[in-house]
Short mmCIF file of N, CA and C in Angstrom, two decimals:
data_model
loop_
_atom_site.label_atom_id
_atom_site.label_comp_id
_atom_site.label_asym_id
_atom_site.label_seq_id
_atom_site.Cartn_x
_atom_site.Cartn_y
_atom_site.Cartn_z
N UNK A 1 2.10 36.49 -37.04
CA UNK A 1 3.39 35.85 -36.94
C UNK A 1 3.73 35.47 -35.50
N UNK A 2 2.94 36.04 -34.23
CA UNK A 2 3.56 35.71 -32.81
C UNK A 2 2.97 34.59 -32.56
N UNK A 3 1.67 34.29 -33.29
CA UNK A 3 0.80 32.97 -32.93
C UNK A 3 -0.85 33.33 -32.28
N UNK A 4 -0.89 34.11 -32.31
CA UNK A 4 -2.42 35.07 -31.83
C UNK A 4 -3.07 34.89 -32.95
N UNK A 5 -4.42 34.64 -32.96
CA UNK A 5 -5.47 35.04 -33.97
C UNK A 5 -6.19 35.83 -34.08
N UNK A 6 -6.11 37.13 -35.18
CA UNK A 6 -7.27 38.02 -35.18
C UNK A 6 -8.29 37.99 -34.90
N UNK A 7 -9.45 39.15 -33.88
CA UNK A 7 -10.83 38.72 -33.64
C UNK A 7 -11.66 38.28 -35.03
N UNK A 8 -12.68 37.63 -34.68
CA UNK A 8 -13.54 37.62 -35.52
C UNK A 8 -13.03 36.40 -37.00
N UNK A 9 -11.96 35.90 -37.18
CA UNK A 9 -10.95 35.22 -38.11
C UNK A 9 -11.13 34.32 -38.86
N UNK A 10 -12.36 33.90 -37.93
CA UNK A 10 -12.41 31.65 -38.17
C UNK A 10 -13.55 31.84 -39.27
N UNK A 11 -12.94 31.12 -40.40
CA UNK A 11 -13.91 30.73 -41.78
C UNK A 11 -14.32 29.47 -41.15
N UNK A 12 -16.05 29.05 -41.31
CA UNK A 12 -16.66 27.57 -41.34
C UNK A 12 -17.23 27.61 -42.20
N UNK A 13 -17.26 26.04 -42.59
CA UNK A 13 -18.64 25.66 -43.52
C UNK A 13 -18.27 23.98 -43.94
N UNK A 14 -18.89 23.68 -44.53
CA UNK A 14 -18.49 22.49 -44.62
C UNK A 14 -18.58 21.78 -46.16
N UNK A 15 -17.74 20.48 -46.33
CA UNK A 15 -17.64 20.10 -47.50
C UNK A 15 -17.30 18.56 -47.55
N UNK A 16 -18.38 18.59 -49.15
CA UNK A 16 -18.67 16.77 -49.29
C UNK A 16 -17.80 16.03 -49.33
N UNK A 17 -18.01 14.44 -49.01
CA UNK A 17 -16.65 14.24 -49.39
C UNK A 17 -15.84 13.92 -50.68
N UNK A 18 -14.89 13.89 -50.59
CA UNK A 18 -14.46 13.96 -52.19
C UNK A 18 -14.13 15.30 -53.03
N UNK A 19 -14.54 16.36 -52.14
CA UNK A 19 -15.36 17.92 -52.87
C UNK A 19 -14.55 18.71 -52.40
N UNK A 20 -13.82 19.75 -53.67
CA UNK A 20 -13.31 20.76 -52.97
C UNK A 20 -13.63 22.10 -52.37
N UNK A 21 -13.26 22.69 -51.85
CA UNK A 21 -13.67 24.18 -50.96
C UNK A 21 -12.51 25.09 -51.64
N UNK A 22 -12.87 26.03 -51.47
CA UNK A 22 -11.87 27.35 -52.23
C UNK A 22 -11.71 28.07 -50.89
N UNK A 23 -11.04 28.52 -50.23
CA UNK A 23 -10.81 29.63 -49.97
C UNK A 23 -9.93 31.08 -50.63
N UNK A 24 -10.21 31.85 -51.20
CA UNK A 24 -10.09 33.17 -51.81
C UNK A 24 -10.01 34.11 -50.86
N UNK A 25 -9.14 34.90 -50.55
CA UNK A 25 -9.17 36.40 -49.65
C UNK A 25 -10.84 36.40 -48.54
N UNK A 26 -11.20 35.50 -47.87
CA UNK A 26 -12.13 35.01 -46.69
C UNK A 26 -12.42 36.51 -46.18
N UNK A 27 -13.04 37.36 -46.49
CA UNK A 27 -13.59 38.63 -45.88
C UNK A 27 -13.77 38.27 -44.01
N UNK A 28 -13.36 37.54 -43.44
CA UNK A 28 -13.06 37.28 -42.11
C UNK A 28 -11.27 37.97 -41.58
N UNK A 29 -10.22 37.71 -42.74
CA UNK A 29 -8.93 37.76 -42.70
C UNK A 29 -8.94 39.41 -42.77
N UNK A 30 -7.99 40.03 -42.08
CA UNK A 30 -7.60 41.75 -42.46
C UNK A 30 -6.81 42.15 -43.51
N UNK A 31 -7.81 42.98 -43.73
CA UNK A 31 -6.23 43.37 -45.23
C UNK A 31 -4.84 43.69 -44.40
N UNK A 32 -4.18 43.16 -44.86
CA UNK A 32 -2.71 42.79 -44.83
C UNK A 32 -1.95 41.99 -43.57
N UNK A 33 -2.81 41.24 -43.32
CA UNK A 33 -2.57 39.94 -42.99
C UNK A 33 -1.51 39.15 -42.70
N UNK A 34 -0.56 39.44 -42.22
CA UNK A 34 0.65 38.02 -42.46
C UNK A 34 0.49 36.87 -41.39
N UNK A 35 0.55 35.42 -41.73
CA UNK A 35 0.24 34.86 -40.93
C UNK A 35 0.26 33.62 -41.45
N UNK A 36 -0.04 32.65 -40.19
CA UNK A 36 -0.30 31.24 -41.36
C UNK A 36 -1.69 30.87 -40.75
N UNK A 37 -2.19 29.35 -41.22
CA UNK A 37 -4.01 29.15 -41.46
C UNK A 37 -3.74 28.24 -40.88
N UNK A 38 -4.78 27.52 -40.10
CA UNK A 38 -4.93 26.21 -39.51
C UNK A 38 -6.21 26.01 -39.92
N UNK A 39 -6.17 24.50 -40.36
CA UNK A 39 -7.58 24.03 -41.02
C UNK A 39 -7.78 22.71 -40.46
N UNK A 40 -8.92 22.60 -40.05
CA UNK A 40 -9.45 21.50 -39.01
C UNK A 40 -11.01 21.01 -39.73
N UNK A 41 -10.49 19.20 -39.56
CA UNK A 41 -11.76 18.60 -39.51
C UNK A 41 -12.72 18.40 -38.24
N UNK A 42 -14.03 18.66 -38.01
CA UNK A 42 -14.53 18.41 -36.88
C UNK A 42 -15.17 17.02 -36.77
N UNK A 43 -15.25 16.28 -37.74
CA UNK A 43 -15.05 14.52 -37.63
C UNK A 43 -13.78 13.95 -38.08
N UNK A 44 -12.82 14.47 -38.17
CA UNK A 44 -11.65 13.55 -38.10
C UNK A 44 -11.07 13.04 -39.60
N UNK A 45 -12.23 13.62 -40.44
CA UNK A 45 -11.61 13.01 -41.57
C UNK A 45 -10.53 13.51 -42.25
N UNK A 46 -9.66 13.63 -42.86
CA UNK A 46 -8.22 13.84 -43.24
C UNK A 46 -8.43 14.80 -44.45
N UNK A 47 -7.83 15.92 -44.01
CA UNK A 47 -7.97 17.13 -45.23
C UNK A 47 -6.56 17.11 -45.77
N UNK A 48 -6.42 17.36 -47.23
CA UNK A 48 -5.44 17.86 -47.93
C UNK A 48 -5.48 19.42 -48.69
N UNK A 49 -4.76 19.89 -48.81
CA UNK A 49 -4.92 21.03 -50.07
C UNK A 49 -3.62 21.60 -50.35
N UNK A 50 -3.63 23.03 -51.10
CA UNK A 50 -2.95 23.80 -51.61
C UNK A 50 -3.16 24.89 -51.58
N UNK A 51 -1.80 25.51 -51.24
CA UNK A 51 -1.74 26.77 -51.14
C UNK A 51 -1.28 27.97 -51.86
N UNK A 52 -1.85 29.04 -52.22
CA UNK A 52 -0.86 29.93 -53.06
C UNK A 52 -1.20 31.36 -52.29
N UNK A 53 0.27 32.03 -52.71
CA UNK A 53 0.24 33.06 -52.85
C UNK A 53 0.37 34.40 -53.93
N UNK A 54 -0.02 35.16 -53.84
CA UNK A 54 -0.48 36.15 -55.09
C UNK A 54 -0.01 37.39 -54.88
N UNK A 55 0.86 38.47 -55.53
CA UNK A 55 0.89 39.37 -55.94
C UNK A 55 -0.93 39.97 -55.85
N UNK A 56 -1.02 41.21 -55.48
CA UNK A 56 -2.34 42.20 -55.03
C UNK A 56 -2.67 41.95 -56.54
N UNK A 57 -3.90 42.05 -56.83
CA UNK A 57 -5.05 42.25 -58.59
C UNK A 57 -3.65 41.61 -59.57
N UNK A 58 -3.88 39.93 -59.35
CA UNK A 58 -3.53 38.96 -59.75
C UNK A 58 -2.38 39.07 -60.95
N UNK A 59 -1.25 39.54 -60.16
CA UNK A 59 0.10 39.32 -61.22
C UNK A 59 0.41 38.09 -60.83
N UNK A 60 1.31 37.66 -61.07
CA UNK A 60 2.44 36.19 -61.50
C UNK A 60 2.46 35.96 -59.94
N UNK A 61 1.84 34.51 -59.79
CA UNK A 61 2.31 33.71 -58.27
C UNK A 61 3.25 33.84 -57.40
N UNK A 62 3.46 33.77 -56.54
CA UNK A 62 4.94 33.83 -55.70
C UNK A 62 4.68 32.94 -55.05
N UNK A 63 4.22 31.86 -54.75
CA UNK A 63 4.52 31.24 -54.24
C UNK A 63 3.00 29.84 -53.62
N UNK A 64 3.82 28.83 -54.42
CA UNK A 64 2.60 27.59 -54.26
C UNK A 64 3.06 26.38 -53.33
N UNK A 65 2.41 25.84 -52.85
CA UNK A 65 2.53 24.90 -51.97
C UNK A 65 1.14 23.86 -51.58
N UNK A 66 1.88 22.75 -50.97
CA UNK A 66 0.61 21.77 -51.12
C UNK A 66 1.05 21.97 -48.97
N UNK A 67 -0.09 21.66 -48.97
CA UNK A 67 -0.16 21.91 -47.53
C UNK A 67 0.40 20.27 -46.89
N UNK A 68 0.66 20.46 -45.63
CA UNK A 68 1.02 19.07 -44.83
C UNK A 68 -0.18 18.49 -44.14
N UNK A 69 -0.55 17.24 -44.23
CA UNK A 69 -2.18 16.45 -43.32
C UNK A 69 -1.09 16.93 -41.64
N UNK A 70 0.06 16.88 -41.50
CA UNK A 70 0.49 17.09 -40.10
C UNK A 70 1.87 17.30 -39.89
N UNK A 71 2.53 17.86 -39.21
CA UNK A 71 3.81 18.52 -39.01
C UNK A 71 4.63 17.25 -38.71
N UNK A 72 6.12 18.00 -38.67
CA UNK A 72 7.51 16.96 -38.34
C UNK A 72 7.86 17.41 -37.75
N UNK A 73 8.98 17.06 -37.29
CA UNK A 73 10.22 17.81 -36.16
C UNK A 73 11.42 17.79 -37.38
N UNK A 74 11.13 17.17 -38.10
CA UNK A 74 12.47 17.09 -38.89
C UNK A 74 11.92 17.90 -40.78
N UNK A 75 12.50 18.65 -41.02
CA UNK A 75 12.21 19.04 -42.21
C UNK A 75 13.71 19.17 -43.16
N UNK A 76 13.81 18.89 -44.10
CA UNK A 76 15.03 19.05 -45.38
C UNK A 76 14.98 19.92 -46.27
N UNK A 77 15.23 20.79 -46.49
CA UNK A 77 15.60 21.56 -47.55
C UNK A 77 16.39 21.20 -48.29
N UNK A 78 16.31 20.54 -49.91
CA UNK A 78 17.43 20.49 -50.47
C UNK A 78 18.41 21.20 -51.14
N UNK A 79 17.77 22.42 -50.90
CA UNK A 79 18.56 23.60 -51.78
C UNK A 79 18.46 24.81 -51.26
N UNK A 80 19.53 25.76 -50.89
CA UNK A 80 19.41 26.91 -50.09
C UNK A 80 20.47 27.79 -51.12
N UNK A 81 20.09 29.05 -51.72
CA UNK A 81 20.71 30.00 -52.14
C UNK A 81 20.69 31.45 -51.05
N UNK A 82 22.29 31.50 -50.66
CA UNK A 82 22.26 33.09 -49.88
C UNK A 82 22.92 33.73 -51.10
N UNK A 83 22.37 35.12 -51.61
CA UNK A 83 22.75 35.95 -52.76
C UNK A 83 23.71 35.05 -53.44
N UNK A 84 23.63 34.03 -54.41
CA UNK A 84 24.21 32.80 -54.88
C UNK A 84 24.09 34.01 -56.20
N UNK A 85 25.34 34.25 -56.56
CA UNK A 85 25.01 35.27 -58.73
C UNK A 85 25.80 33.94 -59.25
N UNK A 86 24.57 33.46 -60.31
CA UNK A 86 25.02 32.20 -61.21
C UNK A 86 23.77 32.34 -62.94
N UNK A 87 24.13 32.27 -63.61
CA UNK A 87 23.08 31.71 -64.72
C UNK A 87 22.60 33.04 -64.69
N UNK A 88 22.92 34.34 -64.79
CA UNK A 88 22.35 35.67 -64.87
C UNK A 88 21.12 36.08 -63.63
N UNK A 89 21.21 35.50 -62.73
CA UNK A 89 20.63 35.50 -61.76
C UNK A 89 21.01 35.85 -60.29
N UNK A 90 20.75 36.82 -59.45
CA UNK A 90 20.66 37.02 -58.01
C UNK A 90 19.62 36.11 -57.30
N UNK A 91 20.06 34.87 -56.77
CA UNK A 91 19.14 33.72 -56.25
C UNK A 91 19.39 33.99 -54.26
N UNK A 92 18.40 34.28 -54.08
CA UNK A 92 17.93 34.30 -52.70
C UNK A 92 16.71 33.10 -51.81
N UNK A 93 17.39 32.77 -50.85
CA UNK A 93 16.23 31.45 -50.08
C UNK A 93 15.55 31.87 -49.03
N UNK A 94 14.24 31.64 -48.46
CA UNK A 94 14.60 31.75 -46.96
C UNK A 94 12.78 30.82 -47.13
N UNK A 95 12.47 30.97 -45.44
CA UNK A 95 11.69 29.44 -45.43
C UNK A 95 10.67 30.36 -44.18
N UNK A 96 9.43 29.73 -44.09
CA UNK A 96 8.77 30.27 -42.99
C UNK A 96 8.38 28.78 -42.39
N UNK A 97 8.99 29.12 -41.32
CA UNK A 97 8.26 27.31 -39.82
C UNK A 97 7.24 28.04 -39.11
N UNK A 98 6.49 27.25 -39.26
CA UNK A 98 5.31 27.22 -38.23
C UNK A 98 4.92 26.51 -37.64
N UNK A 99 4.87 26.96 -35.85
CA UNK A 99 4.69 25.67 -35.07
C UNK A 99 4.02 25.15 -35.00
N UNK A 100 2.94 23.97 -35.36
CA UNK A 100 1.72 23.08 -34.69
C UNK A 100 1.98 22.34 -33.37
N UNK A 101 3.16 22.53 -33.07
CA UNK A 101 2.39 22.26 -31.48
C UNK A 101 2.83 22.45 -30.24
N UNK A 102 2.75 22.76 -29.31
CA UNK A 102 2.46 23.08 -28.14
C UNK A 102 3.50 24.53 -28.38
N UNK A 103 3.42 25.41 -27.03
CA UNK A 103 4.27 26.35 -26.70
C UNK A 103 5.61 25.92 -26.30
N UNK A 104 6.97 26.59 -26.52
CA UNK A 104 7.82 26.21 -25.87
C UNK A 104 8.67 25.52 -27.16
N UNK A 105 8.36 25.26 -28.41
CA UNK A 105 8.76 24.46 -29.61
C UNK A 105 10.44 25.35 -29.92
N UNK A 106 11.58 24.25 -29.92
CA UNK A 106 12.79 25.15 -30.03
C UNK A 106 13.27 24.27 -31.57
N UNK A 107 13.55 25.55 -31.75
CA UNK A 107 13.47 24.96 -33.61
C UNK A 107 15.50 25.64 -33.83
N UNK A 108 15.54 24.44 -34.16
CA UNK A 108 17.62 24.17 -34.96
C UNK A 108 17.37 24.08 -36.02
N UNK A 109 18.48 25.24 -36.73
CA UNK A 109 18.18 24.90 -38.28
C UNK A 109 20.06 24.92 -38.94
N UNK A 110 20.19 24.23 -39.41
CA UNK A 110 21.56 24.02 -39.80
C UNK A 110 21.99 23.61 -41.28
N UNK A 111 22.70 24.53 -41.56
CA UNK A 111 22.96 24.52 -43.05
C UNK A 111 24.43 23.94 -44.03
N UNK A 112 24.27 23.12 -44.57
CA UNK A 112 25.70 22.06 -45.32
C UNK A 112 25.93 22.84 -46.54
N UNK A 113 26.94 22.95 -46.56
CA UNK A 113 27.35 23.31 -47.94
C UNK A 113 27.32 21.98 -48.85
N UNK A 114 28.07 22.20 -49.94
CA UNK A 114 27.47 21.00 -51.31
C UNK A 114 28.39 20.09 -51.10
N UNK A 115 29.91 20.20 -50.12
CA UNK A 115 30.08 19.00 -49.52
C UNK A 115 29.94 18.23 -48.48
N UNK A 116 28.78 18.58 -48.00
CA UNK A 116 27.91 17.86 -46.85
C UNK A 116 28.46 18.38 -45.40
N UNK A 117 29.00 19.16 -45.51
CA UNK A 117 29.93 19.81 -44.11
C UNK A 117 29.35 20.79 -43.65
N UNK A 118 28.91 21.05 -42.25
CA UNK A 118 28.23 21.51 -41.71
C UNK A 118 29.04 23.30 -41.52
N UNK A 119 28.12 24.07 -42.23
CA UNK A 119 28.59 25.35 -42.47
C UNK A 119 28.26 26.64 -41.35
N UNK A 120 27.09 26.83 -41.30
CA UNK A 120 26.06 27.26 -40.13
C UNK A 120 25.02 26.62 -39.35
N UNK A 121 25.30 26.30 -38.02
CA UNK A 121 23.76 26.71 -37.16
C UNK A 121 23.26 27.54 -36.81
N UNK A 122 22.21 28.02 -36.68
CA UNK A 122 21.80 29.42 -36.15
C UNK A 122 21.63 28.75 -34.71
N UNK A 123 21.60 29.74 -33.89
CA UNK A 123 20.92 30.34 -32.45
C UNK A 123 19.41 29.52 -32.20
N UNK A 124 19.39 28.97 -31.63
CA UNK A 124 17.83 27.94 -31.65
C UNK A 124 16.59 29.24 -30.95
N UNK A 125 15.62 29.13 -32.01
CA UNK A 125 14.43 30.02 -31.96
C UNK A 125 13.72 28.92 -31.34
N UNK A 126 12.79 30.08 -29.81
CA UNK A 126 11.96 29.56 -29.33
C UNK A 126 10.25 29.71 -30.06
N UNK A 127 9.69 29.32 -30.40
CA UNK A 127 8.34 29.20 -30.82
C UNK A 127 7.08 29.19 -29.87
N UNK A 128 6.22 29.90 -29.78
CA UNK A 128 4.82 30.03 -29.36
C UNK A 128 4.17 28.88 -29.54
N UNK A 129 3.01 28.22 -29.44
CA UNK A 129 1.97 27.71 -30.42
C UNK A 129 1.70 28.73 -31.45
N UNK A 130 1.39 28.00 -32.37
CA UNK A 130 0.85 28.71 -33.31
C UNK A 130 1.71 29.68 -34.08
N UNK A 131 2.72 29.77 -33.31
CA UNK A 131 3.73 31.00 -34.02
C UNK A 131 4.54 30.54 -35.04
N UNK A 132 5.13 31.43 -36.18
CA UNK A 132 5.77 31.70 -37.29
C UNK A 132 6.94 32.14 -37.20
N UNK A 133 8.45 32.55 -37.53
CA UNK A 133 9.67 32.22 -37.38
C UNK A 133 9.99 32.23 -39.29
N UNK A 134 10.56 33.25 -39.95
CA UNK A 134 11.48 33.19 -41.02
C UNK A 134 12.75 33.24 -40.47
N UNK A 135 13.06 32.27 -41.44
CA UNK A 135 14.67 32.86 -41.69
C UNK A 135 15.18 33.04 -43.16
N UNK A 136 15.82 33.92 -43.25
CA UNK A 136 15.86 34.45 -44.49
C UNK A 136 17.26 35.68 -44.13
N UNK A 137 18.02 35.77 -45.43
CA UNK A 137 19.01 37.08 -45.41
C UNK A 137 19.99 36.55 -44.22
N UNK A 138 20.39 35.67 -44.09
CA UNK A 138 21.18 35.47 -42.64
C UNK A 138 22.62 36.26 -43.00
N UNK A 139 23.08 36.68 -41.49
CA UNK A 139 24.38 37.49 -41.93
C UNK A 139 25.69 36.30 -41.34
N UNK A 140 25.05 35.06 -40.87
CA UNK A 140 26.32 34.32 -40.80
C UNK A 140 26.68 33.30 -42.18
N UNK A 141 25.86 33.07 -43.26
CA UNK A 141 25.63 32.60 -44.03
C UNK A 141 26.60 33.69 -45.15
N UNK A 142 27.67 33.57 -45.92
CA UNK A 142 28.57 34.09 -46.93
C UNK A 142 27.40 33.95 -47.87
N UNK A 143 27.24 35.24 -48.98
CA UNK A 143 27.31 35.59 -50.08
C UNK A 143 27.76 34.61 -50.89
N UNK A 144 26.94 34.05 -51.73
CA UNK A 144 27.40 33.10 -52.97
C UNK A 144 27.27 31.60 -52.17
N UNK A 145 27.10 31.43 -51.12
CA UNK A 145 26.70 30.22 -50.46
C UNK A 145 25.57 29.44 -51.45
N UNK A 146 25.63 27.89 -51.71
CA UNK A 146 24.80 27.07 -52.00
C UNK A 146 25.02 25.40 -51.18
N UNK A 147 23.81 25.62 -50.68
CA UNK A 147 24.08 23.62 -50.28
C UNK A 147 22.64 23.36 -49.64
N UNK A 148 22.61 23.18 -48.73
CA UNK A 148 20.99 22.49 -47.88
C UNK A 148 20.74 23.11 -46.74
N UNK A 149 19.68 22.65 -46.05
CA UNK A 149 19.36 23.19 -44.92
C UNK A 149 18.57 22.03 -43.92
N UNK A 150 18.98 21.75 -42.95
CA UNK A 150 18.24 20.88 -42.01
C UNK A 150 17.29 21.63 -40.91
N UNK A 151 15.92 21.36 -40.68
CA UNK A 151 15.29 22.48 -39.88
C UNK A 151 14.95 21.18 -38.85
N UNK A 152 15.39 21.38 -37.39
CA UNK A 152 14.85 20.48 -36.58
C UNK A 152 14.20 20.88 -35.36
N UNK A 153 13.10 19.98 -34.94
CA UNK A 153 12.16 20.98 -33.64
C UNK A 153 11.81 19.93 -32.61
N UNK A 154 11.83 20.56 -31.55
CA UNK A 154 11.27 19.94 -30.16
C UNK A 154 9.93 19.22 -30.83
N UNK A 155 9.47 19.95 -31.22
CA UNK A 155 7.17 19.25 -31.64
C UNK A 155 7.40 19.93 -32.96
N UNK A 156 5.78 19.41 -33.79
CA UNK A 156 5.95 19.12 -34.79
C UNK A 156 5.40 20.67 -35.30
N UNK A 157 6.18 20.76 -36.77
CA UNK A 157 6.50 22.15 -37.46
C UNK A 157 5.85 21.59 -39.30
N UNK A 158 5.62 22.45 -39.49
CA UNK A 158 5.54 22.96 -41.06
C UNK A 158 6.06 23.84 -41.27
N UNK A 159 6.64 23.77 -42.34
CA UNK A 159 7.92 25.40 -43.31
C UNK A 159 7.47 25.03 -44.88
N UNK A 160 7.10 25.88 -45.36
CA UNK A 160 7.63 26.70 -46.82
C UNK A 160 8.52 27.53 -46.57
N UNK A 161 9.30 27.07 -47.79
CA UNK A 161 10.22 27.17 -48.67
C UNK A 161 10.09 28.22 -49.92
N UNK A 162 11.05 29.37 -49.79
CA UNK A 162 10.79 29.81 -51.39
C UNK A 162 12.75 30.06 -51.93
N UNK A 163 12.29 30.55 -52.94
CA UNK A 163 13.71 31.19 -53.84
C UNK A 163 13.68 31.73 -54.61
N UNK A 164 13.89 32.65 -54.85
CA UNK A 164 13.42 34.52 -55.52
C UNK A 164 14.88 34.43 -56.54
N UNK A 165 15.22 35.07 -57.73
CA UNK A 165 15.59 35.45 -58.44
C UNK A 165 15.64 36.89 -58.11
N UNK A 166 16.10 38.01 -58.05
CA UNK A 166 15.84 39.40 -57.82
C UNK A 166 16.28 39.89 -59.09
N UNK A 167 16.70 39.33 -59.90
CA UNK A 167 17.00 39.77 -61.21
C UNK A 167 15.65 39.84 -62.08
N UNK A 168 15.06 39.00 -61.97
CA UNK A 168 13.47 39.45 -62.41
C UNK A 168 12.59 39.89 -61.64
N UNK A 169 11.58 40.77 -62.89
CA UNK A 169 10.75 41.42 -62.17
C UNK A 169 9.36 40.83 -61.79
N UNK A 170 9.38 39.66 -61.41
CA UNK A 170 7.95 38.83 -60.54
C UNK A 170 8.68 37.54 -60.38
#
């Protein structure tokens, strides 16, 4: 999460074109791991994929995502639940940014309620290269809050997004 890479870390190999690659739990990565992946072409050609995450000896997903070919400074969230109780549900949001680029990346994130009126900014987080940044559980953000979120950065960022139910159990 500070932006450091574990020794020993880097998966290679290579793949046709057109052809997909799996990566699965990479016996390079440490058990318990938090972090994000950087995946690089060494001719330039343009990678896409997807990402998931898994519950340990494969219960119910938590969380899928298609990866970005390259970061923004500007990201949208259209939907942000802080402990929102609606539809028999405890709905919770929060988002992980990760910087792609350079050191020094100051990331604004500012949140509208559902009539477009600017409710919270947070405190602008400075970013590493390479470094990671949740926000999640905010205590300036009211209980039962719903509306959006604008995430904006000096250089360019990637964030997932999730939203948990805590009323169920996965």
């Amino acid at each position: 999460m500070n932006g450091t890479q574990p020794p020993n870390s880097t998966v290679t190999g290579s793949i046709p074109a057109y052809a997909p690659r799996v990566l699965y739990n990479p016996e390079q990565i440490p058990e318990n791991f938090v972090g994000a992946v950087r995946i690089t072409s060494t001719n330039g050609v343009p990678l896409v994929g997807e990402a998931s995450e898994e519950e340990r000896y494969g219960h119910d997903p938590r969380l899928i995502s298609n990866l970005p070919l390259a970061g923004s400074t500007d990201i949208y969230l259209p939907l942000w639940y802080e402990q929102y109780t609606a539809e028999g549900g405890n709905w919770a949001s929060g988002v992980n940014v990760h910087n792609t680029g350079s050191a020094g990346n100051q990331i604004t994130v500012t949140w509208y309620d559902l009539n477009g009126a600017i409710h919270y900014t947070a405190p602008i987080v400075t970013l590493a290269e390479h470094a990671t940044h949740t926000f999640y559980n905010l205590p300036n953000l009211s209980d039962n809050f719903i509306g959006s979120a604008w995430i904006h950065a000096t250089k360019p960022i990637v964030a997932v997004s999730n939203i948990h139910n805590w009323n169920t159990p996965s």
